[in-house]
GROMACS .gro file of C-alpha atoms in nm:
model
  218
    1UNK     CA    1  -2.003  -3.188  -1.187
    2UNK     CA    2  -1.994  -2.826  -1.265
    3UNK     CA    3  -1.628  -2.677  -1.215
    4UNK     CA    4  -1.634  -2.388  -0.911
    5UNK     CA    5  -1.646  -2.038  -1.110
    6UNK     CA    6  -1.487  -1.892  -0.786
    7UNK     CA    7  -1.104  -1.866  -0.827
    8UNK     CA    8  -1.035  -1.556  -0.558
    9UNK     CA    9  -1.007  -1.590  -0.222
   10UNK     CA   10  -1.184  -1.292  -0.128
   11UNK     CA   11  -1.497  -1.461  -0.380
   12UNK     CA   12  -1.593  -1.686  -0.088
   13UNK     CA   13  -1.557  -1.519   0.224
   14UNK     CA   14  -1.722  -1.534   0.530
   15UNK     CA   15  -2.131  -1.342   0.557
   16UNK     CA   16  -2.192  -1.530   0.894
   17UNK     CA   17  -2.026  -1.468   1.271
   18UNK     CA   18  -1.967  -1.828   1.286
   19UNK     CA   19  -1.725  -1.841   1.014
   20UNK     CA   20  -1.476  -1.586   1.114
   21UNK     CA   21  -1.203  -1.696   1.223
   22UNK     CA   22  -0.966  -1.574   1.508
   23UNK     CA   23  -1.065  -1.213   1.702
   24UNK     CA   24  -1.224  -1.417   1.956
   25UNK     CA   25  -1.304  -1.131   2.197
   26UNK     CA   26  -1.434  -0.898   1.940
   27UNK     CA   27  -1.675  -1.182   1.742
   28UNK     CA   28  -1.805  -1.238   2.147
   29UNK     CA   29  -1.903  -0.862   2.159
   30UNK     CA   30  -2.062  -0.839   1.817
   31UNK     CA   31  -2.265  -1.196   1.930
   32UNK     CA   32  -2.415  -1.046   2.208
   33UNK     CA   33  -2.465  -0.677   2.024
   34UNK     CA   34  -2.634  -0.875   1.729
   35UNK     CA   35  -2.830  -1.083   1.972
   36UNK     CA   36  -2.942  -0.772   2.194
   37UNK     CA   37  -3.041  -0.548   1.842
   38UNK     CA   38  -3.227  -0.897   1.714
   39UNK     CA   39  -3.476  -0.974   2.028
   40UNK     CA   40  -3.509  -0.577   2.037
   41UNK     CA   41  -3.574  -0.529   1.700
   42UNK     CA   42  -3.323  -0.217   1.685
   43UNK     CA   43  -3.030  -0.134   1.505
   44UNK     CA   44  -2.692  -0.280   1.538
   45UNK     CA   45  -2.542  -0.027   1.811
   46UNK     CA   46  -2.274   0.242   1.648
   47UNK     CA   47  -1.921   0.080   1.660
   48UNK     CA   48  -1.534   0.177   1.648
   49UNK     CA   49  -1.355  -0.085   1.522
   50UNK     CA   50  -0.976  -0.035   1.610
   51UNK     CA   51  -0.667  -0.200   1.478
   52UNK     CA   52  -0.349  -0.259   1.269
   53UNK     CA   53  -0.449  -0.317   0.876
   54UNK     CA   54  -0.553  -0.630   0.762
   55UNK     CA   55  -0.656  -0.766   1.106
   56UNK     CA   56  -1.023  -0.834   0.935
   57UNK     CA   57  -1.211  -0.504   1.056
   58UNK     CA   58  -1.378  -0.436   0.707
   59UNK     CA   59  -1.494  -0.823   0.679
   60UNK     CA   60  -1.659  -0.786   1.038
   61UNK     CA   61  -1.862  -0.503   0.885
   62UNK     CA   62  -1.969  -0.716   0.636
   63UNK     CA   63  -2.088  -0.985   0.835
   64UNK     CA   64  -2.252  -0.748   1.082
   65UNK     CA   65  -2.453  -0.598   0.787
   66UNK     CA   66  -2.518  -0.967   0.650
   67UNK     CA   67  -2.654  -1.080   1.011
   68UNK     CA   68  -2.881  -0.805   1.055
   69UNK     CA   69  -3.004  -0.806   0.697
   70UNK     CA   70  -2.948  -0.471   0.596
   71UNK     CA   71  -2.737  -0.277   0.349
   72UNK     CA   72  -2.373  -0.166   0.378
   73UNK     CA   73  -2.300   0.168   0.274
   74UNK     CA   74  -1.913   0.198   0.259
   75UNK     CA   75  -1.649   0.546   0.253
   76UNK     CA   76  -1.311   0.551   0.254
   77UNK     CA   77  -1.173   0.841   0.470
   78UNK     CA   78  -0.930   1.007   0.204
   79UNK     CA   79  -1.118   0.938  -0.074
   80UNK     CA   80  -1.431   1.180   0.056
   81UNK     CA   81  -1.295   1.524  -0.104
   82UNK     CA   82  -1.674   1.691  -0.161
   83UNK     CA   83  -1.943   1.734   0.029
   84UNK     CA   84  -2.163   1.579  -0.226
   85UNK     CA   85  -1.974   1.239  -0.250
   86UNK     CA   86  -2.014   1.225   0.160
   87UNK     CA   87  -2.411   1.344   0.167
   88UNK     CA   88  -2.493   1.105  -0.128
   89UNK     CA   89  -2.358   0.791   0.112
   90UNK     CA   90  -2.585   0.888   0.432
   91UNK     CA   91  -2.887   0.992   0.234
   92UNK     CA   92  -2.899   0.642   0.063
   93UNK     CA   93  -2.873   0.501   0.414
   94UNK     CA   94  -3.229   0.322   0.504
   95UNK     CA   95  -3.304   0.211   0.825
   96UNK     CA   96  -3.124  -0.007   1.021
   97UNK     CA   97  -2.845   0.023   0.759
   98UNK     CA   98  -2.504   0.043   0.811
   99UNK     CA   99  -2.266   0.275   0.688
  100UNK     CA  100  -1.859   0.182   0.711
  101UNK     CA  101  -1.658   0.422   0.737
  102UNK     CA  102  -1.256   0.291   0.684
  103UNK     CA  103  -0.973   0.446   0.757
  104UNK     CA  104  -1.208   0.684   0.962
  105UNK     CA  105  -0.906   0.899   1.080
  106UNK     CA  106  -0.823   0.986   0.771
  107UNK     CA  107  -1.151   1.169   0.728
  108UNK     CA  108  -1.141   1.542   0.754
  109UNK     CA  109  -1.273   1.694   1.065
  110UNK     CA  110  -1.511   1.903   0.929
  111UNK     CA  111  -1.698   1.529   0.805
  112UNK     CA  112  -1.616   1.402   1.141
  113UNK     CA  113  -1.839   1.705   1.272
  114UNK     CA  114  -2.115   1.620   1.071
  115UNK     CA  115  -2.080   1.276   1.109
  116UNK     CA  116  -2.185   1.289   1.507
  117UNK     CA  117  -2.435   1.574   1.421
  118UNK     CA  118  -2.606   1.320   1.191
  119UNK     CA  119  -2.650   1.073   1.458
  120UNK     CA  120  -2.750   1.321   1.706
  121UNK     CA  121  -2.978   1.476   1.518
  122UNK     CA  122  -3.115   1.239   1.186
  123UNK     CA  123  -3.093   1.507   0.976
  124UNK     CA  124  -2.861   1.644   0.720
  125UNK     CA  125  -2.815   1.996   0.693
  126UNK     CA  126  -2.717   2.120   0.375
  127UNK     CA  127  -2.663   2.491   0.180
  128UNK     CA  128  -2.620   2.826   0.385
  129UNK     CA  129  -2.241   2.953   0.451
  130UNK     CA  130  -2.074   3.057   0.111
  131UNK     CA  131  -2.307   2.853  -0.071
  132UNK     CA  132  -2.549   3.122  -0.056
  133UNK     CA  133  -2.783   2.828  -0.116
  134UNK     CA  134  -3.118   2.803   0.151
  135UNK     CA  135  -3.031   2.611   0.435
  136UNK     CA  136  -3.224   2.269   0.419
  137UNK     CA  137  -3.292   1.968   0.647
  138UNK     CA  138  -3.313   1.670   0.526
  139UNK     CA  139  -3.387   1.363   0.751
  140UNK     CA  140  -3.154   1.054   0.782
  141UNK     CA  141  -3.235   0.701   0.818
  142UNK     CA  142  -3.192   0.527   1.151
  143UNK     CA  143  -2.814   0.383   1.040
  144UNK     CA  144  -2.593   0.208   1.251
  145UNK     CA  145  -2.222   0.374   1.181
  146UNK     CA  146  -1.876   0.192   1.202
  147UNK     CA  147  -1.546   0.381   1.226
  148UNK     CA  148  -1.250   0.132   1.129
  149UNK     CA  149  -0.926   0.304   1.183
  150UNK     CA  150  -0.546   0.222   1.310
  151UNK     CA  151  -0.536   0.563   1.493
  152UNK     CA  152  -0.838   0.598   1.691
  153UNK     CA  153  -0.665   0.944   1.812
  154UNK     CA  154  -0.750   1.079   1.521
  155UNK     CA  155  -1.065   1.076   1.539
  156UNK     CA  156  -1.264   1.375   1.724
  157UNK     CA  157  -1.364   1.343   2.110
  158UNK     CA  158  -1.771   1.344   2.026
  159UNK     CA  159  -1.772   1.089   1.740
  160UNK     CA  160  -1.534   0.860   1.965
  161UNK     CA  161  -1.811   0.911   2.227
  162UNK     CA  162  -2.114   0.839   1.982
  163UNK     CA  163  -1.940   0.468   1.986
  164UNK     CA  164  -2.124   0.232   2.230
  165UNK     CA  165  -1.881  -0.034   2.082
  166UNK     CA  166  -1.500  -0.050   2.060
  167UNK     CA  167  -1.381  -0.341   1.863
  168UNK     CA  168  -0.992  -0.415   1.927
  169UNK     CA  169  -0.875  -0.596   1.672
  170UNK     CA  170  -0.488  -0.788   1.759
  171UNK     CA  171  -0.280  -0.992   1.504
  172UNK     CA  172  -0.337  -1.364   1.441
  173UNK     CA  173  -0.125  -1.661   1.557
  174UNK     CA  174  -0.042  -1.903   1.331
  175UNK     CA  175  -0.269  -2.161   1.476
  176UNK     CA  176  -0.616  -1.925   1.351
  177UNK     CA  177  -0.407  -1.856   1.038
  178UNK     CA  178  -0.341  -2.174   0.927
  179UNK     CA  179  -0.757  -2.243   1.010
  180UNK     CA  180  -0.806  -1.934   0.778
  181UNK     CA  181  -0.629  -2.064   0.505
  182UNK     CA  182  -0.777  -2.425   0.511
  183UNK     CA  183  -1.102  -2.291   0.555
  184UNK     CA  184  -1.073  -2.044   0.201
  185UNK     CA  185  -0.911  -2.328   0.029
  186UNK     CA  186  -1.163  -2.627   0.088
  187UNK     CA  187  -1.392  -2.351  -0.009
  188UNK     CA  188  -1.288  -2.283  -0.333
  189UNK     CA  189  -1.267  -2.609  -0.395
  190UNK     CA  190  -0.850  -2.622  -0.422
  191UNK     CA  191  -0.666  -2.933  -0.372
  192UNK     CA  192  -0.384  -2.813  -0.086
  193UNK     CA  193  -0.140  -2.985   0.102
  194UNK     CA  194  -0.250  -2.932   0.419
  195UNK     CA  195   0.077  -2.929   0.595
  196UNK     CA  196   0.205  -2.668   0.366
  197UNK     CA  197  -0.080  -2.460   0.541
  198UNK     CA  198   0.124  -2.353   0.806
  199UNK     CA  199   0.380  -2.253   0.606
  200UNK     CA  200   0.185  -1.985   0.489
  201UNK     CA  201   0.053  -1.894   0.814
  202UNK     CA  202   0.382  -1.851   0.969
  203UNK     CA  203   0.491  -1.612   0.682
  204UNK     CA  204   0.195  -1.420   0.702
  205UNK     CA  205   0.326  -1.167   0.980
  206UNK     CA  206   0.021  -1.229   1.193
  207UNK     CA  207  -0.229  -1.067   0.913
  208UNK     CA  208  -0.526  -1.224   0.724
  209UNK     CA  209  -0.514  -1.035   0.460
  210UNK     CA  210  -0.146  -1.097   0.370
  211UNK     CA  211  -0.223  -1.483   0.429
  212UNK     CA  212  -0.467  -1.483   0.210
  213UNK     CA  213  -0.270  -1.334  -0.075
  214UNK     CA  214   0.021  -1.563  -0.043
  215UNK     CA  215  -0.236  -1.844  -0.048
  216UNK     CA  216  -0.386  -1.692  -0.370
  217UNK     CA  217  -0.014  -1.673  -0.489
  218UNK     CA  218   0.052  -2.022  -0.421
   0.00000   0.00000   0.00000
């Protein structure tokens, strides 16, 4: 038998809402948004997902986009320092899409601004002000947008308001940790102690993304 090629724990995780694990209140909302933008053959309705790091906002994004069949477009907040590195991410955006936006707070206000424009408006409006260049508009795709941040204050009033979702994410107990780790493990194809398992768990500080490490470490 072939030997699994996959040796990372982040090579085999989760596309489906029935194999997350833990966040049991947030998976129930995205169930019934996904269900609701399925039978009404819409988008996937704009979301903030809020939370400490770790807690498994960016792998709900991922799984949203894989549910609904469309393409995730993703931005980190501090790394957008030019306009054209922001308009090059919404203008690839198709319908139905989703574009991720982490560490949203982080993004500058003046992006934040033309984030909730875009969604009010589809369109992109680029050149005039110093540019001297003619002011264009260019139309947007029907995207769905997700803000993941740690400090939804951060974040301007309208955007906030442009979310018909708010996600609150919460640390794990060891119990849906210790699931986690079994679950990437068998997986991969690892042979594990399972009673170790929740060793790792209760090391993990109540964070996925930290179990998972110590599990790759181990």
């Amino acid at each position: 038998m072939a030997e699994n090629s996959k040796t990372e724990v982040n090579d085999v995780s989760p596309t489906s809402l029935n194999r997350l694990v833990g966040q049991r209140s947030v998976t129930e909302q995205v169930r019934v948004a996904l269900d609701a933008a399925q039978q009404d053959g819409k988008p996937f309705d704009h979301a903030l997902l809020v939370g400490p790091p770790g807690c498994g906002k960016t792998q709900t994004a991922k799984v949203i986009a894989a549910e609904m069949a469309n393409d995730l477009h993703e931005l980190l907040g501090q790394s957008i320092t030019s306009p054209a590195d922001f308009n090059s991410v919404l203008l690839a955006a198709k319908d139905g899409d989703i574009v991720f936006v982490d560490e949203a707070h982080e993004l500058d206000k003046a992006y934040q601004t033309a984030l909730f424009l875009a969604l009010d408006q589809r369109k992109l409006v680029v050149g005039g002000g110093r540019s001297g260049r003619a002011v264009q508009n260019i139309p947007l795709g029907n995207f769905t947008l997700l803000l993941a941040t740690t400090d939804e204050y951060g974040l301007l009033s309208p955007l906030l308001q442009r979310m018909r979702l708010v996600l609150r994410f919460d640390f794990y107990g060891v119990e849906d940790l210790t699931t986690l780790v079994l679950q990437r493990s068998r997986a991969l194809g690892w042979p594990v102690h399972e009673e170790l398992l929740p060793q790792i768990a209760r090391r993990s500080r109540g964070t996925p993304r930290l179990a998972l490490r110590l599990l790759q470490s181990c």
